[in-house]
GROMACS .gro file of C-alpha atoms in nm:
model
  331
    1MET     CA    1  10.772  11.654  11.075
    2LEU     CA    2  10.576  11.356  10.949
    3ASP     CA    3  10.786  11.348  10.634
    4ASP     CA    4  11.104  11.312  10.844
    5LEU     CA    5  10.951  10.948  10.935
    6LEU     CA    6  11.043  10.863  10.589
    7VAL     CA    7  11.386  11.005  10.562
    8VAL     CA    8  11.675  10.805  10.427
    9GLY     CA    9  12.020  10.848  10.516
   10PHE     CA   10  12.324  10.843  10.329
   11ASP     CA   11  12.675  10.724  10.494
   12LEU     CA   12  12.979  10.928  10.346
   13ASP     CA   13  13.243  10.691  10.452
   14THR     CA   14  13.082  10.370  10.287
   15GLN     CA   15  12.906  10.588  10.006
   16SER     CA   16  12.574  10.403  10.045
   17GLU     CA   17  12.234  10.457  10.125
   18VAL     CA   18  12.141  10.342  10.496
   19HIS     CA   19  11.807  10.305  10.699
   20ILE     CA   20  11.699  10.376  11.059
   21GLY     CA   21  11.682  10.018  11.109
   22ASP     CA   22  12.021   9.909  10.987
   23ARG     CA   23  12.194  10.002  11.314
   24PRO     CA   24  12.109  10.076  11.688
   25LEU     CA   25  12.006  10.438  11.732
   26GLU     CA   26  12.312  10.491  11.933
   27GLN     CA   27  12.569  10.400  11.669
   28TRP     CA   28  12.359  10.651  11.432
   29ARG     CA   29  12.355  10.941  11.687
   30ALA     CA   30  12.737  10.907  11.705
   31LEU     CA   31  12.763  10.962  11.326
   32GLY     CA   32  12.484  11.229  11.320
   33TYR     CA   33  12.440  11.591  11.363
   34GLY     CA   34  12.668  11.735  11.625
   35ARG     CA   35  12.903  11.421  11.648
   36ARG     CA   36  13.107  11.296  11.328
   37GLU     CA   37  12.808  11.407  11.067
   38THR     CA   38  12.937  11.140  10.824
   39VAL     CA   39  12.530  11.005  10.807
   40VAL     CA   40  12.366  11.287  10.596
   41CYS     CA   41  12.024  11.324  10.425
   42PHE     CA   42  12.021  11.115  10.087
   43TYR     CA   43  11.777  11.333   9.933
   44CYS     CA   44  11.951  11.669  10.012
   45TRP     CA   45  12.301  11.486   9.929
   46ARG     CA   46  12.147  11.368   9.587
   47GLY     CA   47  12.028  11.690   9.473
   48ILE     CA   48  11.628  11.600   9.517
   49ASP     CA   49  11.451  11.939   9.644
   50ALA     CA   50  11.799  12.084   9.710
   51PRO     CA   51  12.117  12.159   9.546
   52ALA     CA   52  12.329  11.843   9.484
   53GLY     CA   53  12.576  11.779   9.733
   54THR     CA   54  12.392  11.964  10.010
   55LYS     CA   55  12.505  11.819  10.337
   56VAL     CA   56  12.241  11.791  10.586
   57PRO     CA   57  12.373  11.582  10.882
   58LEU     CA   58  12.072  11.380  11.033
   59LEU     CA   59  11.934  11.336  11.376
   60ALA     CA   60  11.867  10.995  11.494
   61ARG     CA   61  11.518  11.007  11.699
   62GLY     CA   62  11.313  10.770  11.917
   63ARG     CA   63  11.336  10.569  12.201
   64ILE     CA   64  11.249  10.210  12.299
   65GLY     CA   65  10.866  10.190  12.400
   66GLY     CA   66  10.812  10.556  12.259
   67LEU     CA   67  10.492  10.626  12.084
   68VAL     CA   68  10.710  10.732  11.753
   69ARG     CA   69  10.901  10.441  11.598
   70PRO     CA   70  11.286  10.522  11.553
   71HIS     CA   71  11.371  10.769  11.253
   72PHE     CA   72  11.591  10.981  11.106
   73ALA     CA   73  11.511  11.374  11.088
   74HIS     CA   74  11.628  11.689  10.952
   75PRO     CA   75  11.779  11.930  11.246
   76ALA     CA   76  11.556  12.205  11.284
   77GLY     CA   77  11.547  12.476  10.993
   78THR     CA   78  11.727  12.259  10.740
   79ALA     CA   79  11.457  12.048  10.582
   80PRO     CA   80  11.326  12.182  10.238
   81PRO     CA   81  11.002  12.376  10.272
   82GLY     CA   82  10.699  12.115  10.228
   83GLY     CA   83  10.947  11.818  10.307
   84HIS     CA   84  11.091  11.623  10.019
   85GLY     CA   85  10.867  11.490   9.741
   86ARG     CA   86  10.654  11.214   9.887
   87GLU     CA   87  10.680  10.989   9.540
   88THR     CA   88  11.035  10.994   9.580
   89VAL     CA   89  11.057  10.938   9.935
   90TRP     CA   90  10.820  10.668   9.877
   91HIS     CA   91  11.066  10.487   9.592
   92ILE     CA   92  11.361  10.501   9.830
   93ASN     CA   93  11.171  10.389  10.158
   94ALA     CA   94  11.018  10.104   9.939
   95LYS     CA   95  11.370   9.974   9.826
   96HIS     CA   96  11.510   9.977  10.155
   97ARG     CA   97  11.173   9.801  10.309
   98LEU     CA   98  11.213   9.554  10.023
   99ALA     CA   99  11.549   9.446  10.093
  100ARG     CA  100  11.542   9.441  10.453
  101TRP     CA  101  11.226   9.196  10.435
  102ALA     CA  102  11.446   8.966  10.159
  103ARG     CA  103  11.710   8.967  10.389
  104THR     CA  104  11.489   8.752  10.627
  105ARG     CA  105  11.356   8.513  10.403
  106PRO     CA  106  11.530   8.177  10.478
  107ASN     CA  107  11.602   8.075  10.134
  108VAL     CA  108  11.756   8.420  10.043
  109MET     CA  109  12.147   8.397   9.999
  110GLN     CA  110  12.197   8.731   9.841
  111VAL     CA  111  12.054   9.117   9.829
  112ARG     CA  112  12.174   9.412   9.676
  113MET     CA  113  12.041   9.744   9.595
  114GLU     CA  114  12.039   9.899   9.259
  115GLN     CA  115  12.240   9.623   9.077
  116TRP     CA  116  12.302   9.591   8.731
  117THR     CA  117  12.238   9.293   8.502
  118GLU     CA  118  12.499   9.151   8.372
  119ASP     CA  119  12.477   9.290   8.012
  120ARG     CA  120  12.401   9.640   8.202
  121ASP     CA  121  12.096   9.668   8.032
  122ARG     CA  122  11.875   9.721   8.362
  123ARG     CA  123  11.963   9.782   8.712
  124ALA     CA  124  11.719   9.648   8.978
  125ASP     CA  125  11.582   9.857   9.265
  126VAL     CA  126  11.648   9.525   9.489
  127HIS     CA  127  11.847   9.217   9.344
  128VAL     CA  128  11.786   8.905   9.521
  129VAL     CA  129  11.949   8.563   9.462
  130LEU     CA  130  11.773   8.233   9.625
  131ASP     CA  131  11.956   7.906   9.764
  132ASP     CA  132  11.872   7.741   9.427
  133GLY     CA  133  12.043   7.993   9.219
  134ALA     CA  134  11.706   8.168   9.102
  135ARG     CA  135  11.758   8.576   9.060
  136LEU     CA  136  11.473   8.844   9.114
  137ALA     CA  137  11.448   9.204   9.035
  138LEU     CA  138  11.219   9.381   9.314
  139GLU     CA  139  11.097   9.679   9.148
  140ALA     CA  140  10.911   9.961   9.349
  141GLN     CA  141  10.725  10.151   9.072
  142ARG     CA  142  10.597  10.504   9.216
  143GLU     CA  143  10.369  10.600   8.926
  144LEU     CA  144  10.185  10.445   8.612
  145ILE     CA  145  10.423  10.280   8.348
  146THR     CA  146  10.340  10.255   7.986
  147ASP     CA  147  10.269   9.894   7.849
  148GLU     CA  148  10.591   9.958   7.605
  149LEU     CA  149  10.822  10.052   7.884
  150TRP     CA  150  10.707   9.778   8.097
  151GLN     CA  151  10.732   9.552   7.806
  152ALA     CA  152  11.088   9.641   7.705
  153ARG     CA  153  11.220   9.625   8.084
  154HIS     CA  154  11.030   9.281   8.126
  155ARG     CA  155  11.225   9.123   7.787
  156ASP     CA  156  11.558   9.252   7.922
  157TYR     CA  157  11.511   9.101   8.267
  158ALA     CA  158  11.386   8.776   8.096
  159ALA     CA  159  11.676   8.761   7.856
  160ALA     CA  160  11.912   8.806   8.163
  161GLY     CA  161  11.771   8.524   8.327
  162VAL     CA  162  11.591   8.746   8.593
  163ARG     CA  163  11.230   8.725   8.696
  164ASP     CA  164  11.080   9.074   8.766
  165VAL     CA  165  10.832   9.126   9.054
  166TRP     CA  166  10.636   9.460   9.089
  167PHE     CA  167  10.534   9.663   9.389
  168MET     CA  168  10.336   9.955   9.329
  169ARG     CA  169  10.262  10.261   9.521
  170PRO     CA  170   9.940  10.293   9.678
  171ASP     CA  171   9.697  10.492   9.450
  172THR     CA  172   9.894  10.399   9.149
  173ARG     CA  173   9.685  10.200   8.915
  174VAL     CA  174   9.827   9.834   8.795
  175PRO     CA  175   9.905   9.808   8.453
  176HIS     CA  176   9.706   9.522   8.303
  177VAL     CA  177   9.960   9.447   8.060
  178LEU     CA  178  10.115   9.295   8.345
  179PHE     CA  179   9.817   9.014   8.372
  180ALA     CA  180   9.851   8.983   8.016
  181GLU     CA  181  10.176   8.832   8.033
  182SER     CA  182  10.086   8.642   8.378
  183ILE     CA  183  10.284   8.875   8.609
  184PRO     CA  184  10.145   8.910   8.951
  185ALA     CA  185  10.157   9.276   9.076
  186TRP     CA  186  10.163   9.383   9.432
  187THR     CA  187  10.090   9.732   9.595
  188LEU     CA  188  10.347   9.802   9.882
  189TYR     CA  189  10.199  10.002  10.177
  190HIS     CA  190  10.505  10.144  10.351
  191ARG     CA  191  10.346  10.282  10.691
  192GLU     CA  192  10.179   9.985  10.742
  193GLY     CA  193  10.461   9.743  10.617
  194GLU     CA  194  10.165   9.552  10.425
  195ALA     CA  195  10.161   9.407  10.065
  196GLU     CA  196   9.837   9.394   9.874
  197ALA     CA  197   9.790   9.127   9.620
  198ARG     CA  198   9.482   9.123   9.346
  199LEU     CA  199   9.312   8.799   9.247
  200GLY     CA  200   9.076   8.746   8.971
  201GLU     CA  201   8.719   8.642   9.046
  202PRO     CA  202   8.595   8.318   8.934
  203HIS     CA  203   8.510   8.314   8.542
  204ALA     CA  204   8.161   8.208   8.449
  205ARG     CA  205   8.118   7.849   8.357
  206GLY     CA  206   7.955   7.814   8.012
  207PRO     CA  207   7.876   7.503   7.801
  208ARG     CA  208   8.179   7.253   7.830
  209TRP     CA  209   8.350   7.473   8.088
  210TRP     CA  210   8.558   7.190   8.247
  211THR     CA  211   8.759   7.165   7.891
  212LYS     CA  212   8.936   7.486   7.974
  213ASP     CA  213   9.170   7.617   8.214
  214LEU     CA  214   9.016   7.511   8.526
  215ARG     CA  215   9.206   7.786   8.745
  216MET     CA  216   8.987   8.051   8.601
  217PHE     CA  217   8.702   7.927   8.760
  218GLY     CA  218   8.820   7.998   9.104
  219LEU     CA  219   9.006   8.251   9.277
  220HIS     CA  220   9.331   8.304   9.038
  221HIS     CA  221   9.624   8.487   9.102
  222PRO     CA  222   9.719   8.687   8.889
  223PRO     CA  223   9.408   8.811   8.749
  224CYS     CA  224   9.329   8.830   8.371
  225PRO     CA  225   9.313   9.141   8.186
  226GLY     CA  226   8.975   9.306   8.249
  227ASP     CA  227   8.865   9.073   8.545
  228PRO     CA  228   8.682   9.195   8.831
  229VAL     CA  229   8.948   9.145   9.127
  230VAL     CA  230   8.952   9.054   9.489
  231ARG     CA  231   9.199   9.269   9.709
  232GLU     CA  232   9.406   9.055   9.952
  233ARG     CA  233   9.618   9.228  10.205
  234PHE     CA  234   9.921   9.061  10.423
  235PRO     CA  235  10.183   9.190  10.626
  236LEU     CA  236  10.479   9.169  10.463
  237THR     CA  237  10.645   8.945  10.697
  238GLU     CA  238  10.446   8.689  10.601
  239LEU     CA  239  10.529   8.672  10.256
  240GLY     CA  240  10.812   8.478  10.100
  241LEU     CA  241  10.986   8.449   9.800
  242ASP     CA  242  11.070   8.152   9.553
  243PRO     CA  243  11.180   8.109   9.152
  244ASP     CA  244  10.823   8.255   9.036
  245GLY     CA  245  10.805   8.567   9.280
  246VAL     CA  246  10.642   8.657   9.574
  247THR     CA  247  10.455   8.317   9.776
  248PHE     CA  248  10.135   8.361   9.968
  249PRO     CA  249  10.109   8.282  10.351
  250PRO     CA  250  10.022   7.907  10.424
  251ALA     CA  251   9.668   7.996  10.481
  252MET     CA  252   9.608   8.152  10.174
  253ASN     CA  253   9.757   7.878  10.014
  254GLU     CA  254   9.528   7.624  10.153
  255ARG     CA  255   9.240   7.842  10.094
  256LEU     CA  256   9.319   7.864   9.723
  257ALA     CA  257   9.391   7.471   9.738
  258GLU     CA  258   9.057   7.429   9.846
  259GLN     CA  259   8.907   7.639   9.592
  260ALA     CA  260   9.114   7.459   9.320
  261ALA     CA  261   8.967   7.122   9.471
  262ARG     CA  262   8.658   7.186   9.467
  263VAL     CA  263   8.663   7.328   9.081
  264GLN     CA  264   8.848   6.995   9.001
  265ARG     CA  265   8.541   6.766   9.166
  266ASP     CA  266   8.272   7.003   8.991
  267ALA     CA  267   8.451   6.977   8.665
  268SER     CA  268   8.512   6.610   8.694
  269GLU     CA  269   8.100   6.556   8.765
  270ALA     CA  270   8.043   6.767   8.472
  271ARG     CA  271   8.264   6.570   8.238
  272HIS     CA  272   8.095   6.257   8.368
  273GLN     CA  273   7.737   6.369   8.344
  274HIS     CA  274   7.827   6.467   7.968
  275GLU     CA  275   7.974   6.120   7.889
  276GLN     CA  276   7.693   5.955   8.020
  277ALA     CA  277   7.426   6.184   7.817
  278GLU     CA  278   7.664   6.091   7.514
  279ARG     CA  279   7.680   5.733   7.581
  280ARG     CA  280   7.286   5.736   7.618
  281ARG     CA  281   7.232   5.930   7.301
  282GLU     CA  282   7.462   5.668   7.103
  283ALA     CA  283   7.263   5.379   7.257
  284ALA     CA  284   6.898   5.514   7.169
  285PRO     CA  285   6.762   5.327   6.865
  286ARG     CA  286   6.755   5.564   6.551
  287GLN     CA  287   6.462   5.755   6.445
  288PRO     CA  288   6.432   5.691   6.070
  289ARG     CA  289   6.464   6.022   5.882
  290TYR     CA  290   6.183   6.188   5.737
  291ARG     CA  291   6.142   6.119   5.363
  292TYR     CA  292   5.979   6.379   5.169
  293GLU     CA  293   5.694   6.310   4.984
  294PRO     CA  294   5.560   6.567   4.703
  295ALA     CA  295   5.207   6.631   4.750
  296PRO     CA  296   4.980   6.453   4.458
  297LEU     CA  297   4.922   6.679   4.151
  298PRO     CA  298   4.541   6.760   4.136
  299PRO     CA  299   4.352   6.561   3.856
  300ARG     CA  300   4.326   6.729   3.508
  301PRO     CA  301   4.034   6.895   3.469
  302ALA     CA  302   3.758   6.763   3.224
  303ALA     CA  303   3.731   6.948   2.896
  304VAL     CA  304   3.548   7.298   2.934
  305PRO     CA  305   3.344   7.433   2.646
  306ALA     CA  306   3.472   7.671   2.440
  307GLY     CA  307   3.418   8.011   2.566
  308THR     CA  308   3.373   7.932   2.918
  309PRO     CA  309   3.559   8.167   3.191
  310VAL     CA  310   3.819   7.971   3.372
  311CYS     CA  311   4.057   8.003   3.677
  312GLU     CA  312   4.394   8.107   3.542
  313VAL     CA  313   4.529   7.888   3.827
  314CYS     CA  314   4.328   7.547   3.823
  315HIS     CA  315   4.188   7.583   3.454
  316ARG     CA  316   3.833   7.515   3.627
  317PRO     CA  317   3.514   7.679   3.522
  318LEU     CA  318   3.443   8.043   3.711
  319ALA     CA  319   3.133   8.116   3.873
  320GLU     CA  320   2.998   8.443   3.712
  321PRO     CA  321   3.078   8.676   4.020
  322LEU     CA  322   3.449   8.531   4.019
  323VAL     CA  323   3.514   8.604   3.656
  324ARG     CA  324   3.591   8.967   3.737
  325TYR     CA  325   3.902   8.816   3.982
  326GLY     CA  326   4.008   8.566   3.732
  327ARG     CA  327   4.043   8.294   3.983
  328HIS     CA  328   3.875   8.091   4.251
  329ILE     CA  329   3.902   8.228   4.622
  330LEU     CA  330   4.101   7.948   4.740
  331CYS     CA  331   4.340   7.966   4.440
   0.00000   0.00000   0.00000
């Protein structure tokens, strides 16, 4: 079954989740189906798609150089109909993949799965301690999360001094509340072993753009809410960890640095041109302001004999054809 490639084991002796890559195949075979049978299906044992406590010893399959990578599998006829729920399978495997990846980073001192914060408000999927003492919570999110729920989790982690880093399941929309809080979000692809980042496209440059945050005028990570995004995918093994979360490979860092330097040069040139224009305007002779001069009043008309029809506007005599209108044509 294809789903068997995603099966996670549970070691009854250590009472912990185990993954096929944690030990050589021969050791797992000695603990699995037909042998000691102490390595069972994690999902069945925990009551996922089967009654809780269902003991299904696993087979360790695969060989060096084979077409199919090593994996745990249910013995024939013991898997639930249709396999285990893919979202649940993705979440559990994602935790193991993130934990194994974190352990390979040179600056990581400790990695624990399902670790509670000190105040026991939150339990991280994968808790990481770096060599400088910084603590990270790697969260594998299998479904869309509401803004309120995410903000509550984020605040609790921040209060505990933990930086939360979010890895979304493929085809799950990244909530823009993360970007509003300047928190990057990654998409984790289990089969390919890759992670995808979203970067915001450069913002349009308006008047006096050089006085704003220059990072917004190049590719920026994370994007701003509502930004058009550029998707960049990297092998998980090329990414690193630091106190702020996930770090890009060196080549990507160089690319972003080159863009940032170009934006900085453009901003310096725009600022210089603006300052020169200001100096030229200040140095130019000032033109006298226009002074309003009212138009001279028309001369007072000469005395008009009594009974002569006059214009109601200018009070000058009216010709006979204009008497009916009471004013001159230009009035």
